[in-house]
């Protein structure tokens, strides 16, 4: 193929015809022939006359140029011009297409997929068999088939969330014989790749296609010095740049939010960058993932597990610490083990429970008083972990002797330490191997860990089931009992080294870790995970999106630890894995993972993926030539004077068309457009509106509900609403309506970005939306246990909703027109949520029944009482939906009407009623 710059020609010999263009120029200049000049005196009689059909004596130069260009375009077009031609000679043998298909390919997967489809199509044009393999799959047989057989499968190809592997197995699976290979590489180094490359080169030519775009990877976060440290790598290490790391997690309503962000600044030539993120524990414990903003790959996402969460642990002992005997303090070793990884709470039991700790540790505390006992039992049943240590006080007490104490896992033997409450041996006892099913299974007890004294458990029938650690003679060392959602664990020795050397050993810290008392701020090792089966809960795809793990099987702890260190694979997919008491994240990028560029041998040609596609220009040149010839025809007619009549006719037709259009245009100006009708109807008076959900029954009930509420407003207030209107949030203007009723419907389409922008502007400029899940508030706001509650979460995710709180008893909504305490609809009173007061700690002024909150109009009211059904009436005011039974039901309907009236008065008058709190001060000032 002959090329000139970026353009090649399939039939270059046709370009020789361009040599004839100068000859053609001369021929065209001779047509028409030049006229012969003759002098004739009678010509003077023709002076002043005008010839309507004059002819030029020679062809104008610009017309000659136009015709020459047209002929040149025809010649070039038939020469087969091609933009960005492929200089490779067409192949004849089979073609193998190799795709890495890992997470790094996700950043430009559409381009890669288009290249694969083009290669398959090219093989089909050349009549070559083709095979396609993705290196993130399990190695298998490589079969060459027709391009038609591969076309559909290639279009559905997707990257995987792990790096390619198994190169040696792929090399063994290659078929015998010669074939050409095109390898679409992700540009990263992968161990074992050279083995497959050598095998491919032994069978034919290998060509590599890479993308030069930057690859970013986010390493797992670390907790250091009270801050979350995030780091990222890039390849290649080029000029200085910066990327944002966003910490994401649910807010108190369960809606995914950005909880924090920090900028990673890469210096010029640096491959890594690091930054610290300072977050309060409440936010840090909510983080579920860290994301590199703008990077849509699994490597740009780091899932957060329990290693990042610092648990709140309350430490309580019997009696006060002796300052001079710190090493003998029951809490000394616990503090040393927990301080680096947990937030320690000190104080009495009653006060620490108010802080809602994750774990309460009682060191040699025997008796618990009645009120504290009930509070502690409720806390355990709600998911708390109570960890108790024995000691002299417990050994001498009567706790859990005759009957099992609710806050003890087992009964203890009666009597003193010598008789049975505690026991001493001549020889200290070592620990027995931890049994399967124990949370400590897989840990190895050092031989120097011995027990000298302990409290003994009664040999009840369920003692064996509750024993999770024992001595080598079978005596229980640790027992556990499940209570509701929580558990009680008793360590039958002291928390210090008085009865045992266990608190002095590293095993003590590991056992606390297994009990989920503390979490290590580092990646888990094999010893931390061994002995347990870890079930996948959430998995990542190649684009960094999470999904439920479904039916994926559990994995052994040792294998999971290896995957965490070496990276995920098809058998160990990236995601969150849950054990008995904690969750572990398997991320694409480990702490030591590096992103190194692939270096190919000089014998392997490397092309850029961004190279422009081959494009045939024959059609473009021939179209250009046709346009030029059309212009030549028009120019010739113009020169001959034959376009004047055509121009006059065209002008007349255009004038007639304008005259015909004028009456219709004037009529259109007199008649308002449909959007004007909507605006006029919405703004003539106050109009209550409801959101059209697409469900005819729900929409009709919403209209009837607002119709009934409008009638009550007419009858009881100075507000005189017009007929309610349905609003399409995608197309209709919302600013006309002070109030929108939005019934939440399962399966309704999520608003578009434009609709969300319109809704957020509506909320910011004084509008109010009443969200009604109509589910009797079974979920509770943010609970999401009903389909309607989940649908509300989806809708609210794109709205700029301020912080909410259950409506307080002195909120202005309770007194804007009627004094109310309940807000029922078709369902009895449920929880109603409004904008949280900015000064919620305010107290009521002396003599006033409510606080000075200075609250304005809450932009959002959320509930599930199905108010539209309670308000709904027909055209003559007869209620349509029965409420409750008898008089009680009608009373409930009346309270519902009063709530609706209060709601509309609140929308239209704002904090008028709240301002009355200043009346006593104003009267006092006037009196002065």
GROMACS .gro file of N, CA, C and O in nm, residues 517-593:
model
  308
  517UNK      N    1  -1.302  -0.814   7.093
  517UNK     CA    2  -1.287  -0.709   7.192
  517UNK      C    3  -1.202  -0.596   7.135
  517UNK      O    4  -1.228  -0.479   7.155
  518UNK      N    5  -1.100  -0.632   7.062
  518UNK     CA    6  -1.015  -0.532   6.997
  518UNK      C    7  -0.995  -0.574   6.853
  518UNK      O    8  -1.012  -0.690   6.818
  519UNK      N    9  -0.960  -0.479   6.772
  519UNK     CA   10  -0.932  -0.508   6.632
  519UNK      C   11  -0.796  -0.450   6.599
  519UNK      O   12  -0.765  -0.337   6.631
  520UNK      N   13  -0.714  -0.530   6.533
  520UNK     CA   14  -0.579  -0.484   6.501
  520UNK      C   15  -0.581  -0.389   6.384
  520UNK      O   16  -0.643  -0.419   6.282
  521UNK      N   17  -0.512  -0.276   6.393
  521UNK     CA   18  -0.509  -0.182   6.280
  521UNK      C   19  -0.407  -0.223   6.176
  521UNK      O   20  -0.322  -0.146   6.136
  522UNK      N   21  -0.409  -0.347   6.133
  522UNK     CA   22  -0.316  -0.397   6.031
  522UNK      C   23  -0.382  -0.512   5.960
  522UNK      O   24  -0.486  -0.565   6.003
  523UNK      N   25  -0.323  -0.552   5.847
  523UNK     CA   26  -0.379  -0.663   5.771
  523UNK      C   27  -0.361  -0.793   5.851
  523UNK      O   28  -0.257  -0.818   5.911
  524UNK      N   29  -0.464  -0.878   5.853
  524UNK     CA   30  -0.456  -1.002   5.930
  524UNK      C   31  -0.355  -1.099   5.872
  524UNK      O   32  -0.331  -1.102   5.752
  525UNK      N   33  -0.297  -1.177   5.959
  525UNK     CA   34  -0.203  -1.280   5.918
  525UNK      C   35  -0.273  -1.415   5.924
  525UNK      O   36  -0.387  -1.428   5.969
  526UNK      N   37  -0.200  -1.518   5.878
  526UNK     CA   38  -0.259  -1.652   5.872
  526UNK      C   39  -0.301  -1.699   6.011
  526UNK      O   40  -0.406  -1.763   6.026
  527UNK      N   41  -0.221  -1.666   6.113
  527UNK     CA   42  -0.256  -1.710   6.248
  527UNK      C   43  -0.384  -1.644   6.297
  527UNK      O   44  -0.457  -1.702   6.377
  528UNK      N   45  -0.412  -1.524   6.250
  528UNK     CA   46  -0.533  -1.454   6.293
  528UNK      C   47  -0.659  -1.514   6.233
  528UNK      O   48  -0.767  -1.504   6.291
  529UNK      N   49  -0.647  -1.573   6.114
  529UNK     CA   50  -0.765  -1.622   6.042
  529UNK      C   51  -0.778  -1.773   6.046
  529UNK      O   52  -0.884  -1.825   6.010
  530UNK      N   53  -0.674  -1.843   6.083
  530UNK     CA   54  -0.676  -1.989   6.077
  530UNK      C   55  -0.777  -2.047   6.174
  530UNK      O   56  -0.812  -1.986   6.275
  531UNK      N   57  -0.824  -2.165   6.138
  531UNK     CA   58  -0.919  -2.235   6.223
  531UNK      C   59  -1.062  -2.192   6.206
  531UNK      O   60  -1.150  -2.240   6.278
  532UNK      N   61  -1.091  -2.102   6.111
  532UNK     CA   62  -1.227  -2.055   6.089
  532UNK      C   63  -1.262  -2.063   5.942
  532UNK      O   64  -1.175  -2.064   5.856
  533UNK      N   65  -1.390  -2.071   5.916
  533UNK     CA   66  -1.441  -2.064   5.779
  533UNK      C   67  -1.501  -1.926   5.759
  533UNK      O   68  -1.585  -1.880   5.836
  534UNK      N   69  -1.458  -1.858   5.653
  534UNK     CA   70  -1.498  -1.720   5.627
  534UNK      C   71  -1.591  -1.718   5.508
  534UNK      O   72  -1.558  -1.766   5.399
  535UNK      N   73  -1.709  -1.662   5.529
  535UNK     CA   74  -1.812  -1.660   5.425
  535UNK      C   75  -1.814  -1.524   5.356
  535UNK      O   76  -1.819  -1.421   5.423
  536UNK      N   77  -1.810  -1.523   5.223
  536UNK     CA   78  -1.817  -1.394   5.153
  536UNK      C   79  -1.954  -1.331   5.167
  536UNK      O   80  -2.057  -1.397   5.151
  537UNK      N   81  -1.956  -1.203   5.202
  537UNK     CA   82  -2.081  -1.126   5.216
  537UNK      C   83  -2.103  -1.031   5.099
  537UNK      O   84  -2.212  -1.021   5.045
  538UNK      N   85  -1.997  -0.960   5.063
  538UNK     CA   86  -2.004  -0.859   4.955
  538UNK      C   87  -1.885  -0.883   4.863
  538UNK      O   88  -1.775  -0.912   4.910
  539UNK      N   89  -1.906  -0.874   4.733
  539UNK     CA   90  -1.798  -0.890   4.636
  539UNK      C   91  -1.790  -0.767   4.547
  539UNK      O   92  -1.889  -0.696   4.526
  540UNK      N   93  -1.671  -0.741   4.496
  540UNK     CA   94  -1.645  -0.629   4.406
  540UNK      C   95  -1.640  -0.679   4.262
  540UNK      O   96  -1.590  -0.789   4.236
  541UNK      N   97  -1.689  -0.598   4.168
  541UNK     CA   98  -1.666  -0.629   4.028
  541UNK      C   99  -1.549  -0.545   3.977
  541UNK      O  100  -1.490  -0.467   4.052
  542UNK      N  101  -1.514  -0.561   3.851
  542UNK     CA  102  -1.396  -0.495   3.798
  542UNK      C  103  -1.407  -0.344   3.799
  542UNK      O  104  -1.307  -0.273   3.800
  543UNK      N  105  -1.530  -0.291   3.799
  543UNK     CA  106  -1.551  -0.148   3.796
  543UNK      C  107  -1.560  -0.087   3.935
  543UNK      O  108  -1.586   0.033   3.950
  544UNK      N  109  -1.541  -0.167   4.040
  544UNK     CA  110  -1.544  -0.115   4.176
  544UNK      C  111  -1.680  -0.111   4.240
  544UNK      O  112  -1.696  -0.057   4.349
  545UNK      N  113  -1.782  -0.169   4.176
  545UNK     CA  114  -1.916  -0.173   4.233
  545UNK      C  115  -1.932  -0.297   4.319
  545UNK      O  116  -1.877  -0.403   4.288
  546UNK      N  117  -2.008  -0.283   4.428
  546UNK     CA  118  -2.029  -0.395   4.520
  546UNK      C  119  -2.163  -0.461   4.492
  546UNK      O  120  -2.257  -0.398   4.446
  547UNK      N  121  -2.169  -0.590   4.523
  547UNK     CA  122  -2.293  -0.666   4.510
  547UNK      C  123  -2.293  -0.776   4.613
  547UNK      O  124  -2.189  -0.810   4.671
  548UNK      N  125  -2.410  -0.833   4.637
  548UNK     CA  126  -2.422  -0.942   4.733
  548UNK      C  127  -2.349  -1.066   4.682
  548UNK      O  128  -2.352  -1.097   4.563
  549UNK      N  129  -2.284  -1.136   4.774
  549UNK     CA  130  -2.204  -1.253   4.734
  549UNK      C  131  -2.289  -1.370   4.692
  549UNK      O  132  -2.239  -1.462   4.627
  550UNK      N  133  -2.417  -1.370   4.727
  550UNK     CA  134  -2.505  -1.477   4.682
  550UNK      C  135  -2.467  -1.612   4.741
  550UNK      O  136  -2.450  -1.627   4.863
  551UNK      N  137  -2.449  -1.711   4.654
  551UNK     CA  138  -2.425  -1.848   4.698
  551UNK      C  139  -2.278  -1.887   4.695
  551UNK      O  140  -2.247  -2.006   4.690
  552UNK      N  141  -2.187  -1.791   4.694
  552UNK     CA  142  -2.045  -1.825   4.692
  552UNK      C  143  -2.008  -1.902   4.818
  552UNK      O  144  -2.051  -1.867   4.928
  553UNK      N  145  -1.928  -2.007   4.806
  553UNK     CA  146  -1.895  -2.088   4.924
  553UNK      C  147  -1.796  -2.018   5.015
  553UNK      O  148  -1.725  -1.925   4.976
  554UNK      N  149  -1.791  -2.064   5.141
  554UNK     CA  150  -1.694  -2.011   5.236
  554UNK      C  151  -1.554  -2.062   5.206
  554UNK      O  152  -1.534  -2.159   5.132
  555UNK      N  153  -1.454  -1.996   5.264
  555UNK     CA  154  -1.314  -2.032   5.241
  555UNK      C  155  -1.246  -2.051   5.375
  555UNK      O  156  -1.287  -1.996   5.478
  556UNK      N  157  -1.138  -2.127   5.375
  556UNK     CA  158  -1.061  -2.151   5.495
  556UNK      C  159  -0.977  -2.027   5.528
  556UNK      O  160  -0.934  -1.953   5.440
  557UNK      N  161  -0.953  -2.007   5.659
  557UNK     CA  162  -0.882  -1.889   5.702
  557UNK      C  163  -0.740  -1.881   5.649
  557UNK      O  164  -0.692  -1.774   5.611
  558UNK      N  165  -0.668  -1.994   5.644
  558UNK     CA  166  -0.531  -1.992   5.596
  558UNK      C  167  -0.526  -1.950   5.449
  558UNK      O  168  -0.441  -1.870   5.407
  559UNK      N  169  -0.619  -2.003   5.368
  559UNK     CA  170  -0.622  -1.968   5.227
  559UNK      C  171  -0.661  -1.822   5.207
  559UNK      O  172  -0.609  -1.754   5.118
  560UNK      N  173  -0.751  -1.771   5.291
  560UNK     CA  174  -0.789  -1.631   5.280
  560UNK      C  175  -0.672  -1.540   5.315
  560UNK      O  176  -0.651  -1.436   5.250
  561UNK      N  177  -0.594  -1.577   5.417
  561UNK     CA  178  -0.477  -1.496   5.452
  561UNK      C  179  -0.377  -1.492   5.336
  561UNK      O  180  -0.316  -1.388   5.308
  562UNK      N  181  -0.359  -1.605   5.267
  562UNK     CA  182  -0.270  -1.608   5.150
  562UNK      C  183  -0.322  -1.517   5.040
  562UNK      O  184  -0.247  -1.443   4.976
  563UNK      N  185  -0.455  -1.520   5.017
  563UNK     CA  186  -0.514  -1.435   4.914
  563UNK      C  187  -0.499  -1.287   4.949
  563UNK      O  188  -0.478  -1.203   4.862
  564UNK      N  189  -0.510  -1.253   5.077
  564UNK     CA  190  -0.494  -1.113   5.119
  564UNK      C  191  -0.352  -1.066   5.090
  564UNK      O  192  -0.330  -0.952   5.049
  565UNK      N  193  -0.254  -1.155   5.111
  565UNK     CA  194  -0.116  -1.117   5.088
  565UNK      C  195  -0.079  -1.114   4.940
  565UNK      O  196  -0.002  -1.028   4.895
  566UNK      N  197  -0.134  -1.209   4.860
  566UNK     CA  198  -0.094  -1.222   4.720
  566UNK      C  199  -0.192  -1.159   4.623
  566UNK      O  200  -0.158  -1.138   4.507
  567UNK      N  201  -0.313  -1.131   4.667
  567UNK     CA  202  -0.412  -1.072   4.578
  567UNK      C  203  -0.525  -1.169   4.549
  567UNK      O  204  -0.508  -1.292   4.557
  568UNK      N  205  -0.642  -1.118   4.512
  568UNK     CA  206  -0.757  -1.203   4.487
  568UNK      C  207  -0.742  -1.282   4.356
  568UNK      O  208  -0.654  -1.255   4.274
  569UNK      N  209  -0.830  -1.376   4.338
  569UNK     CA  210  -0.832  -1.459   4.217
  569UNK      C  211  -0.975  -1.504   4.195
  569UNK      O  212  -1.067  -1.463   4.267
  570UNK      N  213  -0.994  -1.591   4.096
  570UNK     CA  214  -1.129  -1.637   4.070
  570UNK      C  215  -1.183  -1.719   4.186
  570UNK      O  216  -1.302  -1.718   4.214
  571UNK      N  217  -1.095  -1.789   4.258
  571UNK     CA  218  -1.139  -1.867   4.373
  571UNK      C  219  -1.160  -1.781   4.496
  571UNK      O  220  -1.239  -1.815   4.584
  572UNK      N  221  -1.090  -1.668   4.504
  572UNK     CA  222  -1.101  -1.577   4.619
  572UNK      C  223  -1.127  -1.438   4.565
  572UNK      O  224  -1.035  -1.360   4.538
  573UNK      N  225  -1.253  -1.406   4.547
  573UNK     CA  226  -1.290  -1.279   4.485
  573UNK      C  227  -1.276  -1.165   4.584
  573UNK      O  228  -1.299  -1.182   4.705
  574UNK      N  229  -1.241  -1.047   4.537
  574UNK     CA  230  -1.230  -0.933   4.629
  574UNK      C  231  -1.365  -0.899   4.690
  574UNK      O  232  -1.468  -0.900   4.622
  575UNK      N  233  -1.364  -0.869   4.818
  575UNK     CA  234  -1.489  -0.836   4.887
  575UNK      C  235  -1.471  -0.846   5.037
  575UNK      O  236  -1.359  -0.844   5.089
  576UNK      N  237  -1.582  -0.857   5.108
  576UNK     CA  238  -1.583  -0.869   5.254
  576UNK      C  239  -1.617  -1.012   5.291
  576UNK      O  240  -1.715  -1.069   5.241
  577UNK      N  241  -1.536  -1.070   5.382
  577UNK     CA  242  -1.556  -1.206   5.429
  577UNK      C  243  -1.585  -1.201   5.579
  577UNK      O  244  -1.513  -1.134   5.655
  578UNK      N  245  -1.689  -1.271   5.621
  578UNK     CA  246  -1.734  -1.268   5.760
  578UNK      C  247  -1.697  -1.397   5.831
  578UNK      O  248  -1.720  -1.507   5.779
  579UNK      N  249  -1.637  -1.381   5.949
  579UNK     CA  250  -1.611  -1.495   6.036
  579UNK      C  251  -1.711  -1.499   6.149
  579UNK      O  252  -1.821  -1.444   6.139
  580UNK      N  253  -1.673  -1.560   6.258
  580UNK     CA  254  -1.766  -1.572   6.370
  580UNK      C  255  -1.794  -1.438   6.435
  580UNK      O  256  -1.908  -1.407   6.471
  581UNK      N  257  -1.690  -1.356   6.451
  581UNK     CA  258  -1.706  -1.232   6.526
  581UNK      C  259  -1.647  -1.109   6.458
  581UNK      O  260  -1.642  -1.002   6.518
  582UNK      N  261  -1.604  -1.121   6.333
  582UNK     CA  262  -1.546  -1.006   6.267
  582UNK      C  263  -1.555  -1.024   6.117
  582UNK      O  264  -1.587  -1.131   6.068
  583UNK      N  265  -1.526  -0.914   6.046
  583UNK     CA  266  -1.524  -0.918   5.900
  583UNK      C  267  -1.386  -0.876   5.851
  583UNK      O  268  -1.322  -0.788   5.910
  584UNK      N  269  -1.342  -0.940   5.744
  584UNK     CA  270  -1.210  -0.914   5.686
  584UNK      C  271  -1.229  -0.877   5.540
  584UNK      O  272  -1.308  -0.938   5.468
  585UNK      N  273  -1.156  -0.774   5.496
  585UNK     CA  274  -1.165  -0.729   5.357
  585UNK      C  275  -1.052  -0.789   5.274
  585UNK      O  276  -0.936  -0.788   5.316
  586UNK      N  277  -1.088  -0.843   5.158
  586UNK     CA  278  -0.990  -0.888   5.058
  586UNK      C  279  -0.996  -0.787   4.945
  586UNK      O  280  -1.091  -0.785   4.866
  587UNK      N  281  -0.895  -0.700   4.938
  587UNK     CA  282  -0.892  -0.595   4.838
  587UNK      C  283  -0.799  -0.631   4.723
  587UNK      O  284  -0.711  -0.718   4.737
  588UNK      N  285  -0.817  -0.564   4.611
  588UNK     CA  286  -0.731  -0.588   4.496
  588UNK      C  287  -0.588  -0.548   4.528
  588UNK      O  288  -0.492  -0.618   4.494
  589UNK      N  289  -0.573  -0.434   4.592
  589UNK     CA  290  -0.440  -0.383   4.627
  589UNK      C  291  -0.409  -0.416   4.772
  589UNK      O  292  -0.484  -0.380   4.863
  590UNK      N  293  -0.298  -0.487   4.795
  590UNK     CA  294  -0.252  -0.513   4.930
  590UNK      C  295  -0.152  -0.405   4.971
  590UNK      O  296  -0.119  -0.314   4.894
  591UNK      N  297  -0.103  -0.415   5.095
  591UNK     CA  298  -0.008  -0.314   5.144
  591UNK      C  299   0.118  -0.309   5.060
  591UNK      O  300   0.171  -0.202   5.032
  592UNK      N  301   0.166  -0.425   5.017
  592UNK     CA  302   0.294  -0.432   4.946
  592UNK      C  303   0.277  -0.438   4.795
  592UNK      O  304   0.376  -0.455   4.723
  593UNK      N  305   0.157  -0.426   4.744
  593UNK     CA  306   0.136  -0.434   4.599
  593UNK      C  307   0.196  -0.312   4.530
  593UNK      O  308   0.177  -0.199   4.574
   0.00000   0.00000   0.00000
